CSV table of C-alpha atoms and ligand atoms in Angstrom, one decimal:
chain,number,residue,atom,x,y,z
A,16,MET,CA,14.3,-14.1,-5.9
A,17,ARG,CA,14.5,-10.8,-4.1
A,18,LEU,CA,14.7,-7.7,-6.2
A,19,VAL,CA,15.7,-4.5,-4.4
A,20,LEU,CA,14.8,-1.2,-6.1
A,21,ASP,CA,15.9,2.3,-5.2
A,22,VAL,CA,12.9,4.5,-5.6
A,23,PRO,CA,13.8,8.0,-4.2
A,24,THR,CA,10.2,9.1,-4.7
A,25,TRP,CA,8.5,6.2,-3.1
A,26,PRO,CA,5.7,7.5,-0.9
A,27,GLY,CA,5.7,4.5,1.4
A,28,ASN,CA,3.1,1.8,1.3
A,29,GLU,CA,0.6,-0.1,3.2
A,30,ALA,CA,1.1,-3.9,3.9
A,31,GLY,CA,-0.2,-6.1,1.1
A,32,THR,CA,0.1,-3.6,-1.8
A,33,HIS,CA,1.7,-4.4,-5.1
A,34,VAL,CA,3.5,-2.6,-8.0
A,35,ASP,CA,3.2,-3.0,-11.7
A,36,VAL,CA,6.6,-3.5,-13.4
A,37,ARG,CA,6.5,-2.5,-17.1
A,38,LEU,CA,9.3,-3.6,-19.5
A,39,THR,CA,9.7,-1.9,-22.9
A,40,ALA,CA,11.6,-3.5,-25.8
A,41,PRO,CA,13.5,-1.2,-28.3
A,42,ASP,CA,10.6,-1.6,-30.8
A,43,GLY,CA,8.1,-0.4,-28.2
A,44,TYR,CA,6.7,-3.8,-27.3
A,45,GLN,CA,5.7,-3.8,-23.6
A,46,ALA,CA,4.9,-6.3,-21.0
A,47,THR,CA,3.5,-5.5,-17.6
A,48,ARG,CA,3.2,-7.7,-14.5
A,49,SER,CA,2.1,-7.1,-10.9
A,50,TYR,CA,4.4,-8.0,-8.0
A,51,SER,CA,3.7,-7.8,-4.3
A,52,VAL,CA,5.8,-5.5,-2.2
A,53,ALA,CA,7.7,-7.4,0.5
A,54,THR,CA,9.1,-4.4,2.4
A,55,SER,CA,9.9,-0.8,1.7
A,56,ASP,CA,11.9,1.6,3.7
A,57,ARG,CA,13.0,5.1,2.9
A,58,GLY,CA,13.0,4.9,-0.9
A,59,ARG,CA,14.0,1.3,-1.1
A,60,VAL,CA,11.4,-1.2,-2.3
A,61,VAL,CA,11.8,-5.0,-2.0
A,62,LEU,CA,10.0,-7.4,-4.3
A,63,GLY,CA,9.9,-11.1,-4.2
A,64,ILE,CA,9.8,-12.6,-7.6
A,65,GLU,CA,9.1,-16.3,-8.5
A,66,GLU,CA,10.4,-17.3,-12.0
A,67,LEU,CA,7.5,-18.8,-13.9
A,68,PRO,CA,8.4,-21.3,-16.6
A,69,ASP,CA,7.5,-19.8,-20.1
A,70,GLY,CA,7.2,-16.5,-18.4
A,71,GLU,CA,8.1,-13.3,-20.2
A,72,VAL,CA,8.8,-10.9,-17.4
A,73,SER,CA,9.8,-13.0,-14.4
A,74,PRO,CA,12.7,-14.8,-16.2
A,75,PHE,CA,13.9,-11.4,-17.3
A,76,LEU,CA,13.8,-10.0,-13.7
A,77,VAL,CA,15.4,-13.1,-12.2
A,78,ARG,CA,18.1,-13.7,-14.8
A,79,GLU,CA,18.8,-10.6,-16.8
A,80,VAL,CA,18.5,-7.5,-14.5
A,81,ARG,CA,21.7,-6.2,-13.1
A,82,ALA,CA,22.6,-3.7,-10.4
A,83,GLY,CA,22.3,-0.2,-11.9
A,84,ASP,CA,19.5,-1.0,-14.4
A,85,LYS,CA,16.5,1.3,-14.5
A,86,LEU,CA,13.0,-0.2,-14.3
A,87,GLU,CA,9.6,1.4,-14.8
A,88,ILE,CA,7.3,0.7,-11.9
A,89,HIS,CA,3.8,2.0,-11.1
A,90,GLY,CA,2.6,1.9,-7.5
A,91,PRO,CA,1.9,1.4,-4.7
A,92,LEU,CA,-1.3,-0.3,-6.0
A,93,GLY,CA,-4.2,-2.0,-4.4
A,94,SER,CA,-6.6,-1.1,-1.7
A,95,TYR,CA,-8.3,-4.4,-1.1
A,96,PHE,CA,-5.8,-7.0,0.1
A,97,LEU,CA,-4.3,-4.8,2.9
A,98,TRP,CA,-3.6,-5.0,6.6
A,99,ARG,CA,-3.6,-1.8,8.6
A,100,PRO,CA,-2.4,-1.5,12.2
A,101,GLY,CA,-5.1,-0.6,14.6
A,102,GLN,CA,-7.9,-1.4,12.2
A,103,SER,CA,-9.4,-4.2,14.2
A,104,ASN,CA,-8.4,-6.2,17.3
A,105,ARG,CA,-9.5,-9.5,15.8
A,106,PRO,CA,-6.8,-12.0,15.3
A,107,VAL,CA,-5.2,-12.4,11.8
A,108,GLN,CA,-4.6,-15.7,10.0
A,109,LEU,CA,-2.1,-15.5,7.1
A,110,ILE,CA,-2.0,-18.4,4.7
A,111,ALA,CA,0.7,-18.5,2.0
A,112,GLY,CA,1.5,-20.9,-0.8
A,113,GLY,CA,4.9,-20.4,-2.3
A,114,SER,CA,5.8,-16.9,-3.3
A,115,GLY,CA,2.4,-15.9,-2.0
A,116,VAL,CA,4.2,-15.2,1.2
A,117,VAL,CA,5.5,-11.9,-0.1
A,118,PRO,CA,2.5,-9.7,0.8
A,119,LEU,CA,1.8,-11.7,3.9
A,120,HIS,CA,5.4,-11.1,5.1
A,121,ALA,CA,4.8,-7.4,4.5
A,122,MET,CA,1.8,-7.7,6.9
A,123,ALA,CA,3.7,-9.5,9.5
A,124,ALA,CA,6.5,-6.9,9.3
A,125,ALA,CA,4.0,-4.0,9.6
A,126,HIS,CA,2.3,-5.7,12.5
A,127,ALA,CA,5.7,-5.9,14.3
A,128,ALA,CA,6.7,-2.4,13.4
A,129,ALA,CA,3.5,-1.0,14.8
A,130,SER,CA,4.0,-3.1,18.0
A,131,ASP,CA,0.4,-4.2,17.4
A,132,SER,CA,-0.5,-6.8,19.8
A,133,THR,CA,-3.2,-8.5,17.7
A,134,LEU,CA,-2.5,-12.3,17.4
A,135,PHE,CA,-1.0,-13.1,14.0
A,136,ARG,CA,-0.4,-16.6,12.7
A,137,LEU,CA,1.1,-17.6,9.4
A,138,VAL,CA,0.8,-21.1,7.7
A,139,TYR,CA,3.3,-21.2,4.9
A,140,SER,CA,3.2,-24.0,2.3
A,141,VAL,CA,6.4,-24.4,0.3
A,142,ARG,CA,8.0,-27.2,-1.8
A,143,THR,CA,11.3,-27.6,0.0
A,144,PRO,CA,13.4,-25.6,2.5
A,145,ALA,CA,15.4,-24.1,-0.5
A,146,HIS,CA,12.0,-22.5,-1.7
A,147,VAL,CA,11.4,-20.6,1.5
A,148,TYR,CA,11.3,-16.7,1.0
A,149,PHE,CA,12.3,-14.5,4.0
A,150,ARG,CA,13.1,-17.4,6.4
A,151,ASP,CA,15.4,-15.2,8.6
A,152,GLU,CA,13.0,-12.3,8.5
A,153,LEU,CA,10.1,-14.4,9.5
A,154,ALA,CA,12.2,-16.1,12.3
A,155,ALA,CA,13.1,-12.6,13.6
A,156,LEU,CA,9.5,-11.5,13.6
A,157,ALA,CA,8.3,-14.6,15.5
A,158,GLY,CA,7.2,-14.0,19.2
A,159,PRO,CA,4.3,-14.1,21.4
A,160,SER,CA,2.0,-12.4,18.9
A,161,PHE,CA,3.3,-14.0,15.7
A,162,THR,CA,4.0,-17.6,14.9
A,163,VAL,CA,4.9,-19.4,11.7
A,164,ASP,CA,3.9,-23.0,10.7
A,165,TYR,CA,5.6,-24.4,7.7
A,166,VAL,CA,4.1,-27.1,5.5
A,167,TYR,CA,6.7,-28.8,3.3
A,168,THR,CA,5.1,-30.4,0.3
A,169,ARG,CA,8.2,-32.2,-1.2
A,170,GLN,CA,11.0,-32.3,1.1
A,171,ALA,CA,11.5,-31.1,4.7
A,172,PRO,CA,14.7,-29.9,6.4
A,173,PRO,CA,16.8,-32.4,8.4
A,174,GLY,CA,15.3,-33.1,11.8
A,175,TRP,CA,11.9,-31.9,10.8
A,176,GLY,CA,9.3,-33.5,13.1
A,177,GLY,CA,6.2,-33.1,11.0
A,178,THR,CA,5.0,-34.9,8.0
A,179,VAL,CA,5.9,-34.0,4.4
A,180,GLY,CA,3.1,-33.5,1.9
A,181,ARG,CA,0.5,-31.0,0.7
A,182,LEU,CA,-1.7,-29.1,3.1
A,183,THR,CA,-5.0,-30.9,3.8
A,184,ARG,CA,-8.2,-29.7,5.2
A,185,ASP,CA,-7.4,-31.4,8.6
A,186,SER,CA,-3.8,-30.0,8.8
A,187,LEU,CA,-5.2,-26.5,7.9
A,188,ALA,CA,-7.8,-26.8,10.8
A,189,SER,CA,-5.1,-27.8,13.3
A,190,THR,CA,-2.7,-25.0,12.5
A,191,THR,CA,-5.0,-22.1,12.0
A,192,ILE,CA,-7.0,-19.9,14.3
A,193,ALA,CA,-10.4,-21.5,15.1
A,194,PRO,CA,-13.5,-20.1,13.4
A,195,HIS,CA,-15.1,-19.1,16.8
A,196,GLU,CA,-12.3,-16.6,17.4
A,197,ARG,CA,-13.4,-14.9,14.2
A,198,PRO,CA,-9.9,-14.3,12.6
A,199,ARG,CA,-9.5,-12.2,9.6
A,200,ILE,CA,-7.9,-14.4,7.0
A,201,PHE,CA,-5.5,-13.4,4.2
A,202,VAL,CA,-4.8,-16.2,1.6
A,203,CYS,CA,-2.2,-15.6,-1.1
A,204,GLY,CA,-0.9,-18.2,-3.6
A,205,SER,CA,-1.4,-19.8,-6.9
A,206,THR,CA,-5.0,-19.7,-8.1
A,207,ARG,CA,-5.4,-23.4,-7.3
A,208,PHE,CA,-3.9,-23.0,-3.8
A,209,ALA,CA,-6.1,-19.9,-3.0
A,210,GLU,CA,-9.2,-21.5,-4.2
A,211,THR,CA,-8.6,-24.9,-2.4
A,212,VAL,CA,-7.8,-23.1,0.9
A,213,ALA,CA,-10.7,-20.7,0.7
A,214,ALA,CA,-13.1,-23.6,0.1
A,215,TRP,CA,-11.7,-25.5,3.1
A,216,LEU,CA,-12.0,-22.4,5.3
A,217,LEU,CA,-15.6,-22.1,4.4
A,218,ASP,CA,-16.1,-25.8,5.2
A,219,LEU,CA,-14.4,-25.3,8.6
A,220,GLY,CA,-16.9,-22.6,9.5
A,221,HIS,CA,-15.2,-19.4,8.7
A,222,SER,CA,-17.4,-16.7,7.1
A,223,ALA,CA,-16.8,-15.7,3.4
A,224,ARG,CA,-16.6,-12.1,4.5
A,225,ASP,CA,-13.6,-12.7,6.7
A,226,ILE,CA,-11.5,-14.4,3.9
A,227,LEU,CA,-9.5,-12.3,1.5
A,228,THR,CA,-7.7,-14.0,-1.3
A,229,GLU,CA,-5.0,-12.9,-3.7
A,230,ARG,CA,-4.1,-15.3,-6.6
A,231,TYR,CA,-0.9,-14.8,-8.5
A,232,GLY,CA,-1.9,-17.1,-11.4
A,233,GLY,CA,0.3,-20.1,-12.3
A,234,LYS,CA,-0.7,-23.6,-11.8
B,2,MET,CA,-39.5,22.3,-17.4
B,3,THR,CA,-35.9,21.0,-17.2
B,4,THR,CA,-33.7,21.9,-20.1
B,5,PRO,CA,-31.3,19.2,-21.1
B,6,LEU,CA,-27.7,20.2,-21.0
B,7,ASP,CA,-24.6,19.0,-22.9
B,8,GLY,CA,-21.9,16.6,-21.7
B,9,ASN,CA,-19.6,19.5,-20.5
B,10,VAL,CA,-21.6,19.7,-17.2
B,11,LEU,CA,-20.4,16.3,-16.3
B,12,ALA,CA,-16.8,17.4,-15.8
B,13,GLY,CA,-17.1,17.8,-12.1
B,14,ALA,CA,-18.9,14.5,-11.5
B,15,LEU,CA,-16.7,12.6,-13.7
B,16,ALA,CA,-13.6,14.0,-12.1
B,17,ASN,CA,-14.5,11.6,-9.2
B,18,LEU,CA,-13.8,8.7,-11.6
B,19,LEU,CA,-10.1,9.4,-11.3
B,20,VAL,CA,-9.8,7.9,-7.9
B,21,PRO,CA,-6.2,6.5,-7.4
B,22,ASP,CA,-7.4,2.9,-6.9
B,23,PRO,CA,-11.0,1.9,-7.6
B,24,THR,CA,-10.5,-1.9,-6.8
B,25,ASN,CA,-12.1,-1.7,-3.3
B,26,LEU,CA,-15.2,0.2,-4.6
B,27,GLN,CA,-18.5,-1.6,-4.6
B,28,ALA,CA,-20.0,-2.2,-8.0
B,29,ARG,CA,-23.2,-3.9,-9.3
B,30,CYS,CA,-23.3,-6.7,-11.9
B,31,THR,CA,-25.8,-5.8,-14.7
B,32,ASN,CA,-26.6,-9.5,-15.1
B,33,CYS,CA,-27.2,-10.9,-11.6
B,34,GLY,CA,-27.4,-7.7,-9.6
B,35,GLN,CA,-24.7,-8.9,-7.1
B,36,VAL,CA,-22.9,-6.0,-5.4
B,37,ALA,CA,-19.3,-6.7,-4.5
B,38,PRO,CA,-15.9,-4.9,-4.5
B,39,ILE,CA,-14.2,-4.8,-7.9
B,40,ALA,CA,-11.3,-6.7,-6.2
B,41,GLU,CA,-13.5,-9.7,-5.9
B,42,ALA,CA,-14.1,-10.2,-9.6
B,43,VAL,CA,-12.6,-13.2,-11.5
B,44,VAL,CA,-9.9,-11.8,-13.8
B,45,TYR,CA,-8.6,-13.6,-16.8
B,46,PRO,CA,-5.2,-12.0,-17.5
B,47,ASP,CA,-4.0,-14.3,-20.3
B,48,ALA,CA,-6.6,-13.2,-22.8
B,49,PRO,CA,-5.7,-10.4,-25.4
B,50,GLY,CA,-6.8,-8.0,-22.7
B,51,LEU,CA,-7.9,-8.2,-19.0
B,52,VAL,CA,-11.3,-9.5,-18.6
B,53,ALA,CA,-13.1,-9.3,-15.3
B,54,ARG,CA,-16.1,-11.5,-14.7
B,55,CYS,CA,-18.7,-11.6,-12.0
B,56,ARG,CA,-17.7,-14.2,-9.2
B,57,THR,CA,-21.4,-15.0,-8.8
B,58,CYS,CA,-22.6,-15.4,-12.5
B,59,ASP,CA,-19.5,-15.2,-14.8
B,60,HIS,CA,-20.9,-12.2,-16.7
B,61,VAL,CA,-18.3,-9.9,-18.1
B,62,LEU,CA,-18.1,-6.9,-15.8
B,63,ALA,CA,-15.1,-5.1,-17.3
B,64,ALA,CA,-12.5,-5.4,-20.0
B,65,ILE,CA,-9.2,-3.5,-20.4
B,66,VAL,CA,-7.3,-3.6,-23.7
B,67,ASP,CA,-3.9,-2.0,-23.8
B,68,ASP,CA,-2.7,-0.3,-27.0
B,69,LYS,CA,0.7,1.4,-27.1
B,70,ASP,CA,-0.6,4.9,-26.6
B,71,LYS,CA,-4.0,4.3,-25.1
B,72,THR,CA,-6.0,1.9,-23.0
B,73,TYR,CA,-9.6,0.8,-23.9
B,74,LEU,CA,-11.8,0.5,-20.8
B,75,SER,CA,-15.2,-1.1,-20.8
B,76,LEU,CA,-17.3,-1.2,-17.7
B,77,SER,CA,-20.3,-2.4,-19.7
B,78,GLY,CA,-21.2,-5.2,-17.2
B,79,LEU,CA,-21.4,-2.8,-14.2
B,80,SER,CA,-24.7,-1.0,-13.8
B,81,ALA,CA,-23.2,1.3,-11.1
B,82,ILE,CA,-20.0,1.9,-9.1
B,83,ALA,CA,-20.1,3.5,-5.7
B,84,LEU,CA,-17.6,6.3,-5.9
B,85,PRO,CA,-16.3,8.1,-2.7
B,86,LYS,CA,-17.0,11.8,-2.6
C,18,MET,CA,6.9,8.2,-20.4
C,19,SER,CA,8.1,4.7,-20.9
C,20,PHE,CA,11.8,4.1,-21.7
C,21,ALA,CA,13.4,1.0,-23.2
C,22,THR,CA,14.4,-1.6,-20.6
C,23,ARG,CA,18.1,-2.6,-21.0
C,24,GLY,CA,18.3,-6.2,-22.2
C,25,PHE,CA,14.6,-6.7,-22.7
C,26,ALA,CA,13.3,-8.0,-26.1
C,27,GLY,CA,10.2,-9.9,-25.1
C,28,HIS,CA,9.9,-13.5,-26.3
C,29,ARG,CA,12.4,-14.1,-29.0
C,30,ARG,CA,11.7,-12.4,-32.3
C,31,GLU,CA,13.6,-13.5,-35.4
C,32,PRO,CA,13.1,-11.7,-38.6
C,33,ASP,CA,11.1,-13.9,-41.1
C,34,ASP,CA,9.3,-13.0,-44.3
C,35,ARG,CA,6.4,-15.1,-43.2
C,36,LEU,CA,5.9,-13.2,-40.0
C,37,PRO,CA,3.5,-10.1,-40.2
C,38,PRO,CA,4.9,-6.9,-38.6
C,39,GLY,CA,5.3,-7.0,-34.8
C,40,GLN,CA,4.9,-10.8,-34.6
C,41,THR,CA,7.2,-13.2,-32.8
C,42,LEU,CA,7.6,-16.9,-33.9
C,43,VAL,CA,6.7,-19.4,-31.2
C,44,GLN,CA,7.0,-23.2,-31.1
C,45,ARG,CA,4.6,-23.9,-28.3
C,46,TRP,CA,0.9,-23.0,-28.6
C,47,PRO,CA,-0.1,-20.4,-26.0
C,48,VAL,CA,-3.5,-20.7,-24.4
C,49,LEU,CA,-5.5,-17.4,-24.2
C,50,SER,CA,-8.8,-17.4,-22.5
C,51,ALA,CA,-11.3,-14.7,-21.5
C,52,GLY,CA,-13.4,-16.9,-19.4
C,53,PRO,CA,-14.0,-20.4,-18.1
C,54,THR,CA,-13.5,-23.2,-20.6
C,55,PRO,CA,-17.0,-24.6,-21.4
C,56,ASN,CA,-17.5,-28.4,-21.4
C,57,VAL,CA,-18.8,-29.3,-24.9
C,58,HIS,CA,-19.6,-32.8,-25.9
C,59,THR,CA,-19.7,-34.0,-29.5
C,60,ASP,CA,-22.8,-36.2,-28.8
C,61,THR,CA,-24.9,-33.1,-28.0
C,62,TRP,CA,-22.9,-30.7,-30.2
C,63,ASP,CA,-25.2,-28.7,-32.5
C,64,PHE,CA,-24.0,-26.3,-35.1
C,65,VAL,CA,-26.4,-23.8,-36.5
C,66,ILE,CA,-26.3,-21.2,-39.3
C,67,ARG,CA,-29.1,-18.7,-39.1
C,68,ASP,CA,-29.7,-17.1,-42.4
C,69,GLU,CA,-31.3,-13.7,-43.2
C,70,SER,CA,-34.8,-15.1,-43.4
C,71,GLY,CA,-34.3,-16.4,-39.8
C,72,THR,CA,-34.1,-20.0,-41.0
C,73,GLU,CA,-31.8,-22.2,-39.0
C,74,HIS,CA,-29.7,-24.8,-40.6
C,75,HIS,CA,-28.5,-27.5,-38.1
C,76,TRP,CA,-25.7,-30.0,-38.2
C,77,SER,CA,-24.9,-32.6,-35.5
C,78,TRP,CA,-21.3,-33.8,-35.1
C,79,GLU,CA,-21.8,-36.8,-37.4
C,80,GLN,CA,-23.5,-34.6,-40.0
C,81,LEU,CA,-20.5,-32.1,-39.9
C,82,LEU,CA,-18.0,-34.9,-40.4
C,83,ALA,CA,-20.1,-36.4,-43.2
C,84,LEU,CA,-19.6,-33.1,-45.2
C,85,GLY,CA,-15.9,-34.1,-45.6
C,86,VAL,CA,-12.9,-33.4,-43.4
C,87,GLU,CA,-9.9,-31.9,-45.2
C,88,ASP,CA,-6.3,-31.3,-44.2
C,89,VAL,CA,-5.0,-27.8,-44.1
C,90,THR,CA,-1.6,-26.4,-43.3
C,91,VAL,CA,-1.7,-22.8,-42.3
C,92,ASP,CA,0.1,-20.1,-40.3
C,93,ILE,CA,-1.7,-18.4,-37.4
C,94,HIS,CA,-1.1,-15.0,-36.0
C,95,CYS,CA,-2.3,-13.9,-32.5
C,96,VAL,CA,-2.9,-10.3,-31.8
C,97,THR,CA,-0.7,-10.7,-28.6
C,98,HIS,CA,2.3,-10.8,-31.0
C,99,TRP,CA,3.0,-14.5,-31.5
C,100,SER,CA,2.7,-16.5,-34.7
C,101,LYS,CA,2.9,-20.2,-35.3
C,102,LEU,CA,3.9,-21.4,-38.8
C,103,ASP,CA,2.9,-24.4,-40.8
C,104,MET,CA,0.3,-25.7,-38.3
C,105,SER,CA,-1.5,-28.8,-39.6
C,106,TRP,CA,-5.2,-28.8,-39.0
C,107,ARG,CA,-8.2,-30.9,-40.0
C,108,GLY,CA,-11.6,-29.4,-40.5
C,109,VAL,CA,-14.6,-28.9,-42.7
C,110,SER,CA,-14.6,-26.1,-45.2
C,111,LEU,CA,-17.3,-23.4,-44.6
C,112,ASP,CA,-18.0,-23.6,-48.3
C,113,LYS,CA,-19.6,-27.0,-47.7
C,114,LEU,CA,-21.7,-25.6,-44.8
C,115,PHE,CA,-22.9,-22.5,-46.8
C,116,GLU,CA,-23.7,-24.6,-49.9
C,117,ASN,CA,-27.4,-24.6,-49.3
C,118,VAL,CA,-27.7,-21.5,-47.2
C,119,GLU,CA,-29.4,-18.4,-48.8
C,120,ALA,CA,-27.0,-15.6,-47.8
C,121,GLU,CA,-27.3,-12.2,-49.4
C,122,TYR,CA,-26.1,-10.2,-46.3
C,123,ASP,CA,-22.4,-9.4,-46.2
C,124,TYR,CA,-21.5,-10.1,-42.5
C,125,VAL,CA,-21.5,-12.9,-40.0
C,126,MET,CA,-21.5,-13.1,-36.2
C,127,ALA,CA,-19.7,-16.2,-35.0
C,128,ARG,CA,-21.1,-17.5,-31.7
C,129,SER,CA,-19.6,-19.9,-29.2
C,130,TYR,CA,-20.4,-22.1,-26.3
C,131,GLY,CA,-19.6,-19.9,-23.3
C,132,GLY,CA,-21.0,-16.7,-24.9
C,133,TYR,CA,-18.0,-15.5,-27.0
C,134,THR,CA,-18.7,-13.7,-30.3
C,135,THR,CA,-16.7,-12.3,-33.2
C,136,ASN,CA,-17.7,-10.6,-36.4
C,137,VAL,CA,-16.4,-11.6,-39.8
C,138,PRO,CA,-17.3,-10.6,-43.4
C,139,LEU,CA,-19.0,-13.4,-45.1
C,140,GLU,CA,-16.6,-13.4,-48.0
C,141,ASP,CA,-13.7,-14.0,-45.5
C,142,LEU,CA,-15.3,-17.3,-44.7
C,143,LEU,CA,-15.9,-18.6,-48.2
C,144,ASP,CA,-13.7,-19.8,-51.2
C,145,GLY,CA,-11.5,-22.0,-49.1
C,146,LYS,CA,-10.5,-19.4,-46.5
C,147,ALA,CA,-12.2,-20.8,-43.4
C,148,TRP,CA,-13.0,-24.0,-41.7
C,149,ILE,CA,-14.7,-25.6,-38.7
C,150,ALA,CA,-11.6,-27.2,-37.3
C,151,ILE,CA,-11.7,-30.3,-35.2
C,152,GLU,CA,-8.0,-31.4,-35.1
C,153,ALA,CA,-4.7,-29.6,-34.8
C,154,GLU,CA,-1.3,-31.2,-35.1
C,155,GLY,CA,-2.6,-34.7,-35.3
C,156,GLU,CA,-4.8,-34.5,-32.2
C,157,PRO,CA,-8.4,-33.8,-31.5
C,158,LEU,CA,-8.7,-30.1,-30.4
C,159,ASP,CA,-8.1,-29.8,-26.7
C,160,PRO,CA,-10.9,-28.0,-24.8
C,161,GLU,CA,-8.4,-25.2,-23.9
C,162,HIS,CA,-7.7,-24.7,-27.6
C,163,GLY,CA,-11.4,-24.6,-28.5
C,164,GLY,CA,-12.3,-28.3,-28.7
C,165,PRO,CA,-14.3,-30.1,-29.9
C,166,ALA,CA,-14.6,-27.5,-32.7
C,167,ARG,CA,-13.4,-24.0,-33.4
C,168,LEU,CA,-13.7,-21.6,-36.3
C,169,LEU,CA,-10.4,-21.3,-38.3
C,170,VAL,CA,-9.9,-18.1,-40.3
C,171,PRO,CA,-6.1,-18.1,-40.5
C,172,HIS,CA,-5.7,-15.0,-42.7
C,173,LEU,CA,-7.2,-12.8,-39.8
C,174,TYR,CA,-5.8,-12.3,-36.3
C,175,PHE,CA,-6.5,-15.5,-34.3
C,176,TRP,CA,-9.2,-14.0,-32.0
C,177,LYS,CA,-11.4,-14.3,-35.1
C,178,SER,CA,-11.0,-18.0,-35.0
C,179,ALA,CA,-13.6,-18.4,-32.3
C,180,LYS,CA,-13.0,-21.4,-29.9
C,181,TRP,CA,-16.0,-23.7,-29.0
C,182,ILE,CA,-17.9,-22.6,-32.1
C,183,ARG,CA,-21.6,-23.3,-32.0
C,184,GLY,CA,-23.0,-21.2,-34.8
C,185,LEU,CA,-22.9,-18.4,-37.4
C,186,THR,CA,-25.6,-15.7,-37.8
C,187,VAL,CA,-25.7,-13.9,-41.1
C,188,MET,CA,-26.3,-10.2,-40.6
C,189,PRO,CA,-26.7,-7.1,-42.7
C,190,THR,CA,-24.3,-4.8,-40.8
C,191,ASN,CA,-20.8,-5.3,-39.4
C,192,ASP,CA,-21.7,-5.5,-35.7
C,193,PRO,CA,-18.8,-5.8,-33.4
C,194,GLY,CA,-18.2,-9.0,-31.5
C,195,PHE,CA,-16.6,-9.6,-28.0
C,196,TRP,CA,-13.1,-8.1,-28.5
C,197,GLU,CA,-14.1,-5.8,-31.3
C,198,GLN,CA,-16.4,-4.0,-28.8
C,199,TYR,CA,-13.6,-3.8,-26.2
C,200,GLY,CA,-10.9,-2.2,-28.4
C,201,TYR,CA,-9.8,-4.7,-31.0
C,202,HIS,CA,-10.0,-3.9,-34.8
C,203,ILE,CA,-13.3,-4.6,-36.6
C,204,TYR,CA,-11.5,-6.6,-39.3
C,205,GLY,CA,-8.1,-7.6,-38.0
C,206,ASP,CA,-5.7,-8.1,-40.9
C,207,PRO,CA,-2.3,-9.1,-39.4
C,208,TRP,CA,-0.4,-8.0,-42.5
C,209,LYS,CA,-1.8,-4.5,-42.0
C,210,GLU,CA,-1.4,-4.7,-38.2
C,211,GLU,CA,-5.0,-4.0,-37.7
C,212,ARG,CA,-4.9,-4.6,-34.0
C,213,TYR,CA,-7.0,-1.9,-32.4
C,214,TRP,CA,-9.9,0.4,-33.4
D,313,ZN,ZN1,-23.3,-11.3,-11.9
């Protein structure tokens, strides 16, 4: 789900940052969660929200929030899981699981906006075509310096040539930038996804220093 | 001989603590000595507070407990943090 | 500077005389963990009470069970605002474990596999108020809920009911345990909402 917020005082943000959203009940009870910023432009901030079963904040944001509501947000936050244009000319490999694509989409968009010619590749693992976030935006960003490889774990779109099933070490190896090209790698997904992928990347010969992970919890 | 002073003199030095975002700062684990960015800690968010543990040795580096009107911050597992000047 | 968020109440809260202030009734049983879940096996499980003379009293799993396992039905109240009512538990009363322990000091530090600690006054563990619990709702305790055995002190906030319990150390002063050092209340009575320092 995409949540678009008007934040007139938003200072702009770097690609990969997040915000904390804090909800307050009438009796003062509060719940705070972090969400990655997908895009922001002139006071308009877009978040991508996955509804977690049994969640307290995400079901509220997905089901209850209406246009015109006021939300308390704190950000931009995070200075670690970031991509900055011109920082390095090494290629960049993005690896997303589910809604973990949100900050990686922000990086791909920043890369395009900066007309940065560094090679970018995204591997995006998602359950079914209906679960894809930012499909049109990602398609629009694709070009000589940015490609997307989808991995469908449950169901693929009609006419899909590839296999359906979870990402494996071998399929990861064949769709990602080779270790000898020394890519900088950003992995974002559930805790299990991020840890599995990071372990495979080390196995394949990437250096731990080149792998940045962001886990969003969940199973 | 050096005369000990009182805590007031720390105001300037401690003002550096209020960096907008400390997660990319390097910090040292009191248990195993590992130096790593705070962002690389293992954080358990479902506890009654946030608990950050060392990715190398599992030692508790930091804990954050949120009350309504204040936040309790413990950095007891960090022997030092490298703050920018 | 916070303001109320329209339509947000948090997890359902229905008024109930049996709920302490600020608590919400839940049906499921949330898992809260501050670290990795330790792998504890009953064949090597060793429970120890260390008394004020430094003497250690040990119980193996079989010796614990031999003291007599009783059924208890209690309400539990977690400091993160949820409560569960009428939970059925099975465990060994701490009265049985303290029967032959010389304890003049007033406080106890509970210690767990994995390093967790929590402090409790000794009198809060005696007279049928606390157990070493081994089953909940008809099942052996899951590792994520503290299995094979956890402390059960239901009249205090649930962080006092240490998961993966391995021992109790009698102590002369009320030293703070894990959460008590990090901001939570030294005693933790849910009816007085003793959540924080
Ligand atoms: Zn360490």
